[in-house]
XYZ file of C-alpha atoms in Angstrom:
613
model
C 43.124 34.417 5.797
C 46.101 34.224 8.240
C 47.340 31.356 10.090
C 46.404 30.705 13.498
C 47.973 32.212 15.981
C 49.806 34.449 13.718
C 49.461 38.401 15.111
C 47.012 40.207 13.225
C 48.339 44.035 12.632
C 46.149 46.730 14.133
C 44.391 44.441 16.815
C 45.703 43.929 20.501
C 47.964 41.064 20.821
C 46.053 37.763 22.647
C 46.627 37.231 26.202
C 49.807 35.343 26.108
C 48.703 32.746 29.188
C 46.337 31.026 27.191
C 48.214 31.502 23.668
C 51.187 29.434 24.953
C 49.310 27.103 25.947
C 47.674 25.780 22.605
C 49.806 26.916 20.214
C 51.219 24.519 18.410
C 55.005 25.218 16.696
C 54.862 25.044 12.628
C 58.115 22.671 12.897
C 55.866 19.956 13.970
C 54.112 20.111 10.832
C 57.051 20.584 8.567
C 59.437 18.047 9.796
C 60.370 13.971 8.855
C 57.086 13.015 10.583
C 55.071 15.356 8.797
C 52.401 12.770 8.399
C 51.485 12.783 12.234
C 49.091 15.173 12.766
C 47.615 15.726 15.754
C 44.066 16.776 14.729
C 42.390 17.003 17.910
C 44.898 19.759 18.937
C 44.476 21.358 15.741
C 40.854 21.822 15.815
C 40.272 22.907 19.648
C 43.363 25.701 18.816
C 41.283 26.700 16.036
C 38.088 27.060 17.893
C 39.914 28.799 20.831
C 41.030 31.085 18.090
C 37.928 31.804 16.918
C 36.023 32.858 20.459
C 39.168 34.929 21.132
C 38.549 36.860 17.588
C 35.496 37.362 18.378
C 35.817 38.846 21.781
C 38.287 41.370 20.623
C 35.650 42.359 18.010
C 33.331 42.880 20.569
C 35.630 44.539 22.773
C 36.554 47.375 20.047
C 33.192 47.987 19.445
C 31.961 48.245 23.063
C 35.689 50.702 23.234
C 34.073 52.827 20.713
C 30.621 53.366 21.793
C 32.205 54.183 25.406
C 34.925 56.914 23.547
C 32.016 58.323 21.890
C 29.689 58.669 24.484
C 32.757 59.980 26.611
C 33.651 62.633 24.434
C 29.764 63.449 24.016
C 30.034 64.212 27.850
C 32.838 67.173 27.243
C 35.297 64.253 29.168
C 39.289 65.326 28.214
C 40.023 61.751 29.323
C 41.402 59.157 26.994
C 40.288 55.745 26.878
C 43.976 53.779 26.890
C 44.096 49.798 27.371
C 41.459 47.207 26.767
C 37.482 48.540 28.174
C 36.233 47.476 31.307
C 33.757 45.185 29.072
C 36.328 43.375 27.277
C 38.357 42.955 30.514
C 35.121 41.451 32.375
C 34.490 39.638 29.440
C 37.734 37.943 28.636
C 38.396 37.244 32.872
C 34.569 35.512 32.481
C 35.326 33.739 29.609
C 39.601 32.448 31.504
C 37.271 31.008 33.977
C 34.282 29.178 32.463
C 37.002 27.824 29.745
C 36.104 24.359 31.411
C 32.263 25.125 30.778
C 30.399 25.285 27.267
C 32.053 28.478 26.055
C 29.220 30.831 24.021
C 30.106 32.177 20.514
C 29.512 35.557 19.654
C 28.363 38.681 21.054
C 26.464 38.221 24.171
C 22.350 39.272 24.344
C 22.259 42.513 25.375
C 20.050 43.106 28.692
C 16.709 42.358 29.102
C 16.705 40.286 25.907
C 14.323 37.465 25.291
C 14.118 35.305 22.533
C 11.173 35.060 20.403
C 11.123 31.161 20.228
C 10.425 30.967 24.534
C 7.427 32.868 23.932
C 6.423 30.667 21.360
C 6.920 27.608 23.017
C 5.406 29.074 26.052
C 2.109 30.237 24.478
C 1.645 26.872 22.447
C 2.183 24.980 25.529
C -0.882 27.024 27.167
C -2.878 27.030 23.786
C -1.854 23.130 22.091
C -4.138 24.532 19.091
C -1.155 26.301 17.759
C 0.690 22.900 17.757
C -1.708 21.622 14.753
C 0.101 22.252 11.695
C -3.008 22.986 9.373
C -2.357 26.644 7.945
C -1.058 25.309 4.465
C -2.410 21.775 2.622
C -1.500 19.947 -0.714
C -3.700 17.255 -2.375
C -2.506 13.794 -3.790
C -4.809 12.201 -6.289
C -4.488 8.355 -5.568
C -7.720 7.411 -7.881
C -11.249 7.844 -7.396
C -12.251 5.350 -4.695
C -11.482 5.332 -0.901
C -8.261 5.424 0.295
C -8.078 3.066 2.518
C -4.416 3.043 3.426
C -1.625 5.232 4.517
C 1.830 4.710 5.497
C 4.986 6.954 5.722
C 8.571 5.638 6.048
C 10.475 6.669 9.128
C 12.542 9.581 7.277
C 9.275 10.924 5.710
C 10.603 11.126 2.823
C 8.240 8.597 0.572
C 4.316 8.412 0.991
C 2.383 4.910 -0.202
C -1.231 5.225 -0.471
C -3.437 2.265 -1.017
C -7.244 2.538 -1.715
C -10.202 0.321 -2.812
C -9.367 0.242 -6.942
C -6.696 -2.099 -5.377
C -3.800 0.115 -6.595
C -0.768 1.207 -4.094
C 1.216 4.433 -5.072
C 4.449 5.760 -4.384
C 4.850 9.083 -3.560
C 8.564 10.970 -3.179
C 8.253 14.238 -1.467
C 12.083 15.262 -2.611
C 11.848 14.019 -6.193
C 8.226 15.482 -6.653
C 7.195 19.142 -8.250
C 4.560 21.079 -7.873
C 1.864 18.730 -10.306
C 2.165 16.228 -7.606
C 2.416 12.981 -9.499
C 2.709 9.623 -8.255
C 6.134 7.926 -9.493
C 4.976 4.490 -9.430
C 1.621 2.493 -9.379
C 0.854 -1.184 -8.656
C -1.366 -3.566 -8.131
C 0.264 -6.117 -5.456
C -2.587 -8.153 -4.599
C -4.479 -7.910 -8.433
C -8.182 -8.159 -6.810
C -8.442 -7.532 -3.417
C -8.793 -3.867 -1.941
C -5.929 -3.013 0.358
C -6.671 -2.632 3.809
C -3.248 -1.949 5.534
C -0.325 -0.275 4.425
C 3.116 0.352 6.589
C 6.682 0.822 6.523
C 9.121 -1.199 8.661
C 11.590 0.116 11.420
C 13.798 0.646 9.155
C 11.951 1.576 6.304
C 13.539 -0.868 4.061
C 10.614 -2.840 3.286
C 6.752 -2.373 3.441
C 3.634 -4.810 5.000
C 0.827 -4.791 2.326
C -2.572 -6.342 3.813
C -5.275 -6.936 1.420
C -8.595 -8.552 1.296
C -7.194 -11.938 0.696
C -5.996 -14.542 3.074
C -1.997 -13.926 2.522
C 0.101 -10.668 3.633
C 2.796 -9.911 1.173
C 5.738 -7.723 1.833
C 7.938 -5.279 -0.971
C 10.475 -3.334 -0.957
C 11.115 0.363 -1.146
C 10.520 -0.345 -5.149
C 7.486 -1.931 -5.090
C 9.471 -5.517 -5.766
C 8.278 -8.413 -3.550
C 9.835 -10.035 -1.076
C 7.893 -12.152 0.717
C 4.454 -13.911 0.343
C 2.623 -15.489 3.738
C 1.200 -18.809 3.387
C -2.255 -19.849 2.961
C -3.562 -21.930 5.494
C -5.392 -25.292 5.085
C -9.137 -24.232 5.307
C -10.485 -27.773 6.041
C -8.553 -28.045 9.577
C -10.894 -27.084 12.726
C -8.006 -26.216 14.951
C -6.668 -22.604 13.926
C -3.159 -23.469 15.460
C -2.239 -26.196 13.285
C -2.929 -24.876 10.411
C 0.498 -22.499 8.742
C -1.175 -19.334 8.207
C -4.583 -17.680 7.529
C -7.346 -19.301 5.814
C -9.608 -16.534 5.513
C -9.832 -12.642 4.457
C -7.291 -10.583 6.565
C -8.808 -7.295 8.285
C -5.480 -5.955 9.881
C -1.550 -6.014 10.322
C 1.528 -3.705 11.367
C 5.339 -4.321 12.348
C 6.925 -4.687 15.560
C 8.269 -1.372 16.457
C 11.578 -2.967 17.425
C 12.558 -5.952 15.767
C 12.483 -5.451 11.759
C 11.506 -9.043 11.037
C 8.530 -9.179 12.582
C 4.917 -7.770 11.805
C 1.655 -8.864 12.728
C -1.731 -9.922 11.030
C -5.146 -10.661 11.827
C -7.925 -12.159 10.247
C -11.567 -13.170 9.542
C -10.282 -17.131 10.712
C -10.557 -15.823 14.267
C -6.763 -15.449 14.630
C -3.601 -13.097 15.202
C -0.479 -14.172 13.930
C 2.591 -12.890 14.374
C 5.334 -13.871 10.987
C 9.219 -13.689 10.400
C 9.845 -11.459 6.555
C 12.708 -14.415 6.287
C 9.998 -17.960 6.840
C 7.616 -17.304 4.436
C 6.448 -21.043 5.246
C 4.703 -20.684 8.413
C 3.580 -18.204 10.807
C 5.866 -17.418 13.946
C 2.689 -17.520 16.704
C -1.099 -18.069 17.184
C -3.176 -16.153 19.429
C -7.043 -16.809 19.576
C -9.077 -14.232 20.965
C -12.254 -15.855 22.036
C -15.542 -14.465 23.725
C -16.740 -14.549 26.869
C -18.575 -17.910 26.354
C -15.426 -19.566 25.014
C -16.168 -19.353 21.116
C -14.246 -18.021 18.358
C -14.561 -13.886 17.514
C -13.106 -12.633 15.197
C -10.508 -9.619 15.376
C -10.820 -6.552 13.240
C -7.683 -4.654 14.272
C -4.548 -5.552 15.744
C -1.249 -3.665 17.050
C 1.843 -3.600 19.029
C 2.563 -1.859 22.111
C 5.531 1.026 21.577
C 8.085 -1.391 23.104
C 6.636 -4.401 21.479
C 6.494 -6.502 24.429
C 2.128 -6.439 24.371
C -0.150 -6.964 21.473
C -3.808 -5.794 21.646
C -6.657 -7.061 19.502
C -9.914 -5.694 18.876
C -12.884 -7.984 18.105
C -15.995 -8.269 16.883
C -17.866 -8.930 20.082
C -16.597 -5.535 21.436
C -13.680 -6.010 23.430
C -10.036 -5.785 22.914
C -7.608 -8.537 24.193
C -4.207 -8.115 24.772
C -1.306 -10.580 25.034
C 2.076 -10.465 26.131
C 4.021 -11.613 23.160
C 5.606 -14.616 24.764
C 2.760 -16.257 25.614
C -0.496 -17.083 23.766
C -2.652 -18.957 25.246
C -4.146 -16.442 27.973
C -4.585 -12.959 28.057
C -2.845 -10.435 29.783
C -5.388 -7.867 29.864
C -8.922 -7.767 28.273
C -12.130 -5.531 28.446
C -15.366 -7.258 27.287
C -17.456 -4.522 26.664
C -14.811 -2.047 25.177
C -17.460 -1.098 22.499
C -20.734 -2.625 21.242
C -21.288 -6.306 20.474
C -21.735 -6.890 16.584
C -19.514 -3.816 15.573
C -15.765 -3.563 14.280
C -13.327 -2.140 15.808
C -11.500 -0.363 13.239
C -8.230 1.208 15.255
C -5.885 0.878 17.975
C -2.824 2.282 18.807
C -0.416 3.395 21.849
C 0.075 6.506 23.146
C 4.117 7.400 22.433
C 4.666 7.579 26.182
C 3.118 3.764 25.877
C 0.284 4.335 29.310
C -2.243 4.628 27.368
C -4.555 3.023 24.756
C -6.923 4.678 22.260
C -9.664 2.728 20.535
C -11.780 4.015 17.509
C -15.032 1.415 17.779
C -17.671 1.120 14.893
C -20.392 2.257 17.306
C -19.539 6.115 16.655
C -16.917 6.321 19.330
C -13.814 6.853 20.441
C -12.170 6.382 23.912
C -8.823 6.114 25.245
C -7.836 3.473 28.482
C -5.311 3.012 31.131
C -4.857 -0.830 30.424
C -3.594 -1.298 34.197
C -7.489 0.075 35.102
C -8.842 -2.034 31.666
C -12.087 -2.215 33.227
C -13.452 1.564 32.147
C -12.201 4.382 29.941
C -10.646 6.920 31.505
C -12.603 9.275 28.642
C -14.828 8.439 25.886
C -16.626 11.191 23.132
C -19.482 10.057 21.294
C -21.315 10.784 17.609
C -18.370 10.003 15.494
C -19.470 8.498 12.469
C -17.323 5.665 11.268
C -18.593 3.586 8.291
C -14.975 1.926 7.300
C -13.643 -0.634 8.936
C -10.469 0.514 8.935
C -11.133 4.224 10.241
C -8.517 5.787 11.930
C -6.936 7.398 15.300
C -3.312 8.493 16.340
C -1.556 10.631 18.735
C 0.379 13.932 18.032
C 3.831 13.730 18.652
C 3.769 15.308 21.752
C 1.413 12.640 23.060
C -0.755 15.420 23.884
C -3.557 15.376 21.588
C -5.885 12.619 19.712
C -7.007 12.990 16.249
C -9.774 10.705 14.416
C -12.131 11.353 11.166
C -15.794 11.111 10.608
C -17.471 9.466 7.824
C -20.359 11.002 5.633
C -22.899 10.016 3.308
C -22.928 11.364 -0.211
C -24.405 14.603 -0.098
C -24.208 14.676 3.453
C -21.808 17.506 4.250
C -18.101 17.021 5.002
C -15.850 14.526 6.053
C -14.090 16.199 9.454
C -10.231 15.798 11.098
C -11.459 15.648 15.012
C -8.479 17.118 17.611
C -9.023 16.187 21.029
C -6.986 16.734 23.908
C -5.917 13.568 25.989
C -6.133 14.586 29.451
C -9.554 16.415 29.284
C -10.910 14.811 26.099
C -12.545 18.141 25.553
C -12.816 19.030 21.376
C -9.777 21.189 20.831
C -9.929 21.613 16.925
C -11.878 20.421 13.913
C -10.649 20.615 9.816
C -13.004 20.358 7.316
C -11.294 18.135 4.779
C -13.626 17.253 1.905
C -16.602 16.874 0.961
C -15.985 12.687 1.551
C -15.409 10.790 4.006
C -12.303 10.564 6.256
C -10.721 7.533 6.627
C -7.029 7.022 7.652
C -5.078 9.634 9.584
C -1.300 9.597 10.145
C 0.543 12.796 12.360
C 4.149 11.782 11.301
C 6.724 12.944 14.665
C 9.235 14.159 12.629
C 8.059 15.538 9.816
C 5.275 17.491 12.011
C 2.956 16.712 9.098
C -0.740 15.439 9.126
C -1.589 12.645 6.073
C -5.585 12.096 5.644
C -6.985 9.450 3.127
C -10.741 10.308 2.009
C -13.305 7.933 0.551
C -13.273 10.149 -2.622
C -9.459 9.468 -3.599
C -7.778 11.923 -2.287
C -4.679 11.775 -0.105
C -4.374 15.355 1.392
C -1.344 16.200 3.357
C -1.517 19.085 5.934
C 1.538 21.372 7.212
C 2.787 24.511 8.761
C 5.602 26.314 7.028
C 7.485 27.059 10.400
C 6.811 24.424 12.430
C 6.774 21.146 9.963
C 9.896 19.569 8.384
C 10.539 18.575 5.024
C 7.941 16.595 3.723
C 5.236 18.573 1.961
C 7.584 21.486 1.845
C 9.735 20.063 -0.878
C 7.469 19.109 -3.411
C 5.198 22.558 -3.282
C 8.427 24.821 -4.077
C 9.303 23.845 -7.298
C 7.639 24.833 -10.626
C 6.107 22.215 -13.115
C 8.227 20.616 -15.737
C 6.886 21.458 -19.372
C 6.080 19.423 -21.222
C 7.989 19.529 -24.861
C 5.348 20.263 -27.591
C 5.878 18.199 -30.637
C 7.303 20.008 -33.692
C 4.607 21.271 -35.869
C 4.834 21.205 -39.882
C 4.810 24.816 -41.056
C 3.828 23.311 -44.450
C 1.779 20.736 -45.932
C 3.741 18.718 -48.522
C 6.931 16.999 -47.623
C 10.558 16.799 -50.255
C 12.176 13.674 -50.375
C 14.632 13.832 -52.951
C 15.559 10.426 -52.080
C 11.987 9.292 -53.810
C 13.198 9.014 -57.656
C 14.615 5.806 -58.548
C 18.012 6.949 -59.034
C 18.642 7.731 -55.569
C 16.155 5.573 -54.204
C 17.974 3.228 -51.306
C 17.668 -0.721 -52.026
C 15.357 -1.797 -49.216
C 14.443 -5.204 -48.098
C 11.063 -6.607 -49.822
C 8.239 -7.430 -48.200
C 7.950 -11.021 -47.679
C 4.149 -11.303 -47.018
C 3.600 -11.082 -51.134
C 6.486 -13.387 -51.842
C 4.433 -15.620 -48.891
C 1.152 -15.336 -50.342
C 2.338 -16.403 -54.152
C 4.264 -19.601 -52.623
C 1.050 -20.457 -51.244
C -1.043 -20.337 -54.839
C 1.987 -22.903 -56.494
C 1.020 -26.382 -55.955
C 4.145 -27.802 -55.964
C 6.022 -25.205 -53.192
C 2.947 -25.285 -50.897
C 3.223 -29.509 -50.858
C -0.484 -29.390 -51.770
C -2.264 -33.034 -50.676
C -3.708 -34.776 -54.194
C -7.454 -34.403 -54.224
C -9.485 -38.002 -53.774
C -10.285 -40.043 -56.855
C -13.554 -39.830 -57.658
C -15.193 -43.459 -59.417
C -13.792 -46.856 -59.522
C -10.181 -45.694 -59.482
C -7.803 -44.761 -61.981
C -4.088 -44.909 -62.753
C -3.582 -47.163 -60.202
C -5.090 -45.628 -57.585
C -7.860 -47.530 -55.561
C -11.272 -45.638 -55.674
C -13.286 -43.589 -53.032
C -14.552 -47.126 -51.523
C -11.677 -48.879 -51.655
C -10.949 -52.151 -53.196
C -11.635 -54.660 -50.173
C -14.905 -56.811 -49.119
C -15.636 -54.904 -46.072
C -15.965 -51.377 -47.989
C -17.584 -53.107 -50.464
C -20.526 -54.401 -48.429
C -20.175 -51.034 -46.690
C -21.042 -49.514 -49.915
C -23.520 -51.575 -50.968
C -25.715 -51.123 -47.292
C -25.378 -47.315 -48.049
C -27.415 -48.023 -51.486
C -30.995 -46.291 -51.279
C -33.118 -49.597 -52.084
C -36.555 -48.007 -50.968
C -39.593 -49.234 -51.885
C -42.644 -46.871 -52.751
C -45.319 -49.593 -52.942
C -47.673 -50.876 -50.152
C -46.052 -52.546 -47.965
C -49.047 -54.798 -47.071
C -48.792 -56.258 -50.676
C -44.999 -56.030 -50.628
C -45.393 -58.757 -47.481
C -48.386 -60.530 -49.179
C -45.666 -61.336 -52.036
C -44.134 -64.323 -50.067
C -47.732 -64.980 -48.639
C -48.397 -68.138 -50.951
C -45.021 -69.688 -50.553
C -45.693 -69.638 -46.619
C -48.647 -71.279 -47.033
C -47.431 -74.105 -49.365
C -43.936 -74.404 -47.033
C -44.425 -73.461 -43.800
C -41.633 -72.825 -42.317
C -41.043 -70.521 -39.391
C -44.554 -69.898 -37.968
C -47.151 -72.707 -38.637
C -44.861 -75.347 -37.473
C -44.859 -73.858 -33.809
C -48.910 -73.541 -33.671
C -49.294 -77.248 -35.548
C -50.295 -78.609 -32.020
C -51.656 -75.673 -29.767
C -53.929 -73.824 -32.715
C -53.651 -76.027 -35.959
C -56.470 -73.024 -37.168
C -55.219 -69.907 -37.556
C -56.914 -67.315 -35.661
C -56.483 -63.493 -36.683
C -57.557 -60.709 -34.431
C -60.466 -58.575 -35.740
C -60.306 -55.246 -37.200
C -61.752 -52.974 -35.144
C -62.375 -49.427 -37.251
C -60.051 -46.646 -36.376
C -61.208 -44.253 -33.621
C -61.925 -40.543 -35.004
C -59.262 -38.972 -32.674
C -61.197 -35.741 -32.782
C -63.006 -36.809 -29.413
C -60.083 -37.486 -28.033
C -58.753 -34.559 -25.149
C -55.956 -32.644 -26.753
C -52.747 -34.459 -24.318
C -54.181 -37.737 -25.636
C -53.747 -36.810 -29.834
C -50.845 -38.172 -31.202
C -48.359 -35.710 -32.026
C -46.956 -36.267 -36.087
């Protein structure tokens, strides 16, 4: 509570040397140009201060132990002036005032701090470095999550899976239920496949099973859509985006623009978040042979300057970003023909490349020796196509999942060590599949998406960082219980007419009588029935042509024979011929009629010959 530099009664003065030095006099504070402060001054006088206070501390206590353990001795001698300690300690400290000055009491001998042995035993054991002692479990739906992605901060989780919903997931704003605070459907139909947070963290790359990337923002709001390609044009590069299903796509790790797709068209583009309207750059993988394979991953190096591709013909191309046309480096038989490469990514220290192939494997490469891996391990069942590997923070250890059949046992985290490739560590998730896996560097915190819906999240109470951490610490919100009715009948005094409110009527009555009136529902006159009446013309009308019209519509049928009906007019013919026997005068002057034969009994007949009635 007292100034500095002001004497403090019952404590030894300060050297005077280094006290004239800094102190500053209180009339430059108090003068004219009191608004000139020189803070710089102010706060290195006040930090001298404070190692000097805490020196003399030390000093009288290291004064007292050495009076009492003098006087123990039977010693008639009185300790007078400052201890050899402080002396030593205060000469040290007027030398090394050029050097990082330490605050406090200094370790006493032989003291060694807990956190070197720590460090030093998980650097000989990296097992301790996998922070799996504690777990919470996120319940994204009930089909496969197939995507993961963290921001940079680690302080919001999105989860995507196959039910083609993407959730949002606060660490700091959730409790201990562990609920979702928003839920989407960006691309309505399509499962997601990809899911990942910019540089920045500002925005987020969705990739789904259709043919166009979109991009949202922290909210979930959209901000971009890619273009769809023209499907009907052979050559890949002239067409303005993708014109198939997309399989794959992250951002550059540098510039916040750019990200990176590829698709079942047999091409990787790279896009710009601000020209929606076309794609930035083509690259074409294409086989040995020449012809078009298709890529089933994709990725930047750490520095962005390389992108690699994995295909479906087993290798993995990669391109310097400038340039498209040819590769830079490529392995052909990376992993077997006909299968898809579902991961790749960089090691942090950005040397090395790890691959997780759909033929059950996963090995990691030197790409400036692309021809063979410097270690491979086998039997690690993948049945996604987007089944992931990443490196621990320290770049030190490699972590994949295995997939499982229903019923088939559990779904495993795999921890192997880079240099040796020898199995370090295994989790047993669930009883599901494993499918993405994300070690986040600063947080210190493992994500895993399963094919049963769950999104667990893995951490170590010492050794992780925020995260997990927040959300597990605080208590559920209750839920308010509606009021119940502690009896059954309800008072309104308002009910009686007297006190009764005027309310509005309902209209619907009023609605429905308005209807029933003639006159106020403009009801259409019925048609006159008959000839017509008080001046109105009748159903047919008064003109020739719905006259005749009437008249054709009479039902003039005639029950009789119809052989005598035409035997009628059969004398007049033959008295005035007039039609008929005037065209035969010549060629058959005597008529001729054909014979009648009897009618055949049809009962001999075959059944498709009868005539049908």
């Amino acid at each position: 509570g007292t100034r500095p530099g002001a004497s403090v009664p019952g404590r030894p003065a300060p050297p005077s040397p280094g006290r004239a030095a800094l102190t500053v006099p209180l009339s430059a504070f108090l003068g004219k140009k009191a608004r000139t402060f020189d803070l710089e001054a102010m706060f290195e006088q006040t930090r001298r201060t404070a190692v000097e206070r805490s020196r003399k501390v030390l000093g009288k206590k290291r004064a007292s132990n050495i009076t009492c353990s003098e006087s123990e001795d039977s010693s008639d001698e009185e300790l007078t002036g400052p201890s050899t300690v402080l002396q030593a300690s205060v000469q040290s400290s007027a030398g090394d005032d050029d050097d990082e000055e330490f605050i406090g009491p200094p370790l006493p001998p032989g003291f060694k701090d807990s956190d070197d042995d720590d460090t030093e035993d998980e650097d000989n054991n990296p097992i301790k470095k996998i922070p799996d002692s504690h777990e919470i479990t996120l319940q994204h739906g009930t089909k496969t999550v197939s995507a993961l992605g963290l921001d940079p901060s680690g302080a919001r989780l999105i989860t995507g899976g196959y039910d083609y919903d993407v959730k949002f997931w606060d660490f700091a704003g959730m409790d201990a239920s562990l609920q979702a605070f928003r839920s989407l459907q960006p691309c309505e139909c399509h499962q997601i496949k990809s899911l990942q947070y910019s540089s920045t963290g500002d925005v987020i790359l969705v990739v789904s099973g259709n043919s166009q990337a979109k991009v949202l923002d922290r909210d979930g709001f959209p901000v971009m859509e890619c273009i769809k390609g023209d499907q009907y044009i052979v050559d890949m590069t002239n067409t303005k985006g993708h014109t198939a299903m997309l399989n794959s796509g992250c951002w550059h790790p540098k510039i916040k623009e750019e990200f990176l797709t590829c698709s079942n068209d047999g091409t990787v583009r790279t896009w710009d978040v601000n020209n929606e309207k076309k794609h930035k750059s083509v690259f074409k993988p294409r086989s040995a042979q020449g012809k078009r394979v298709i890529p089933t991953t994709c990725t930047y190096s750490r520095d962005g300057k390389l992108i690699a591709a994995g295909c479906q013909d087993g290798s993995i191309q990669i391109w310097d970003r400038n340039m498209s046309v040819h590769t830079k480096f490529h392995c052909r038989q990376a992993h077997a023909t006909g299968t898809d490469t579902s991961c790749l990514t960089f090691s942090y220290d950005g040397t090395a490349l790890a691959s997780r192939g759909g033929d059950d494997t996963l090995k990691i490469w030197d790409i400036r020796q692309f021809k063979k891996p410097l270690h491979s391990a086998e039997r690690l069942s993948s049945f996604f196509p987007m089944t992931d590997c990443c490196f621990s923070p320290d770049d030190k250890i490699l972590v994949t999942g295995t997939s499982v059949k229903k019923g088939g046992g559990s779904g495993k985290l795999f921890f192997f060590d880079r240099g040796t490739f020898q199995k370090l560590y295994e989790i047993e998730v669930t009883d599901a599949s494993v499918v993405r896996c994300l070690w986040h560097p600063k947080l210190n915190q493992i994500m895993v998406g399963t094919g049963n819906g769950l999104a667990k999240v893995y951490y170590d109470p010492v050794k992780s960082q925020r995260g997990a951490k927040l959300c597990v610490v605080k208590t559920k919100r209750k839920e308010r219980q509606a009021e119940t009715l502690t009896q059954d009948y309800i008072i309104t005094p308002h009910a009686l007419p007297m006190f009764r409110e005027p309310r509005q009527r309902s209209t619907r009555k009023q609605l429905e009588k308005d209807r029933l009136d003639p006159m106020k529902s403009h009801k259409p006159e019925p048609p006159v029935a008959g000839p017509g009446r008080g001046g109105r013309v009748g159903t047919h009308g008064g003109t020739l042509s719905s006259y005749i019209v009437k008249n054709i519509a009479l039902d003039k049928t005639d029950d009789s024979n119809p052989r005598e009906a035409i035997l009628r007019h059969a004398k007049e013919a033959e008295e005035n011929p007039y039609w008929v026997a005037p065209a035969y005068a010549k060629t058959q002057p005597k008529t001729v009629f054909a014979e009648v034969e009897p009618e055949d009994d049809e009962t001999d007949k075959p059944e498709w010959k009868k005539r049908k009635i």
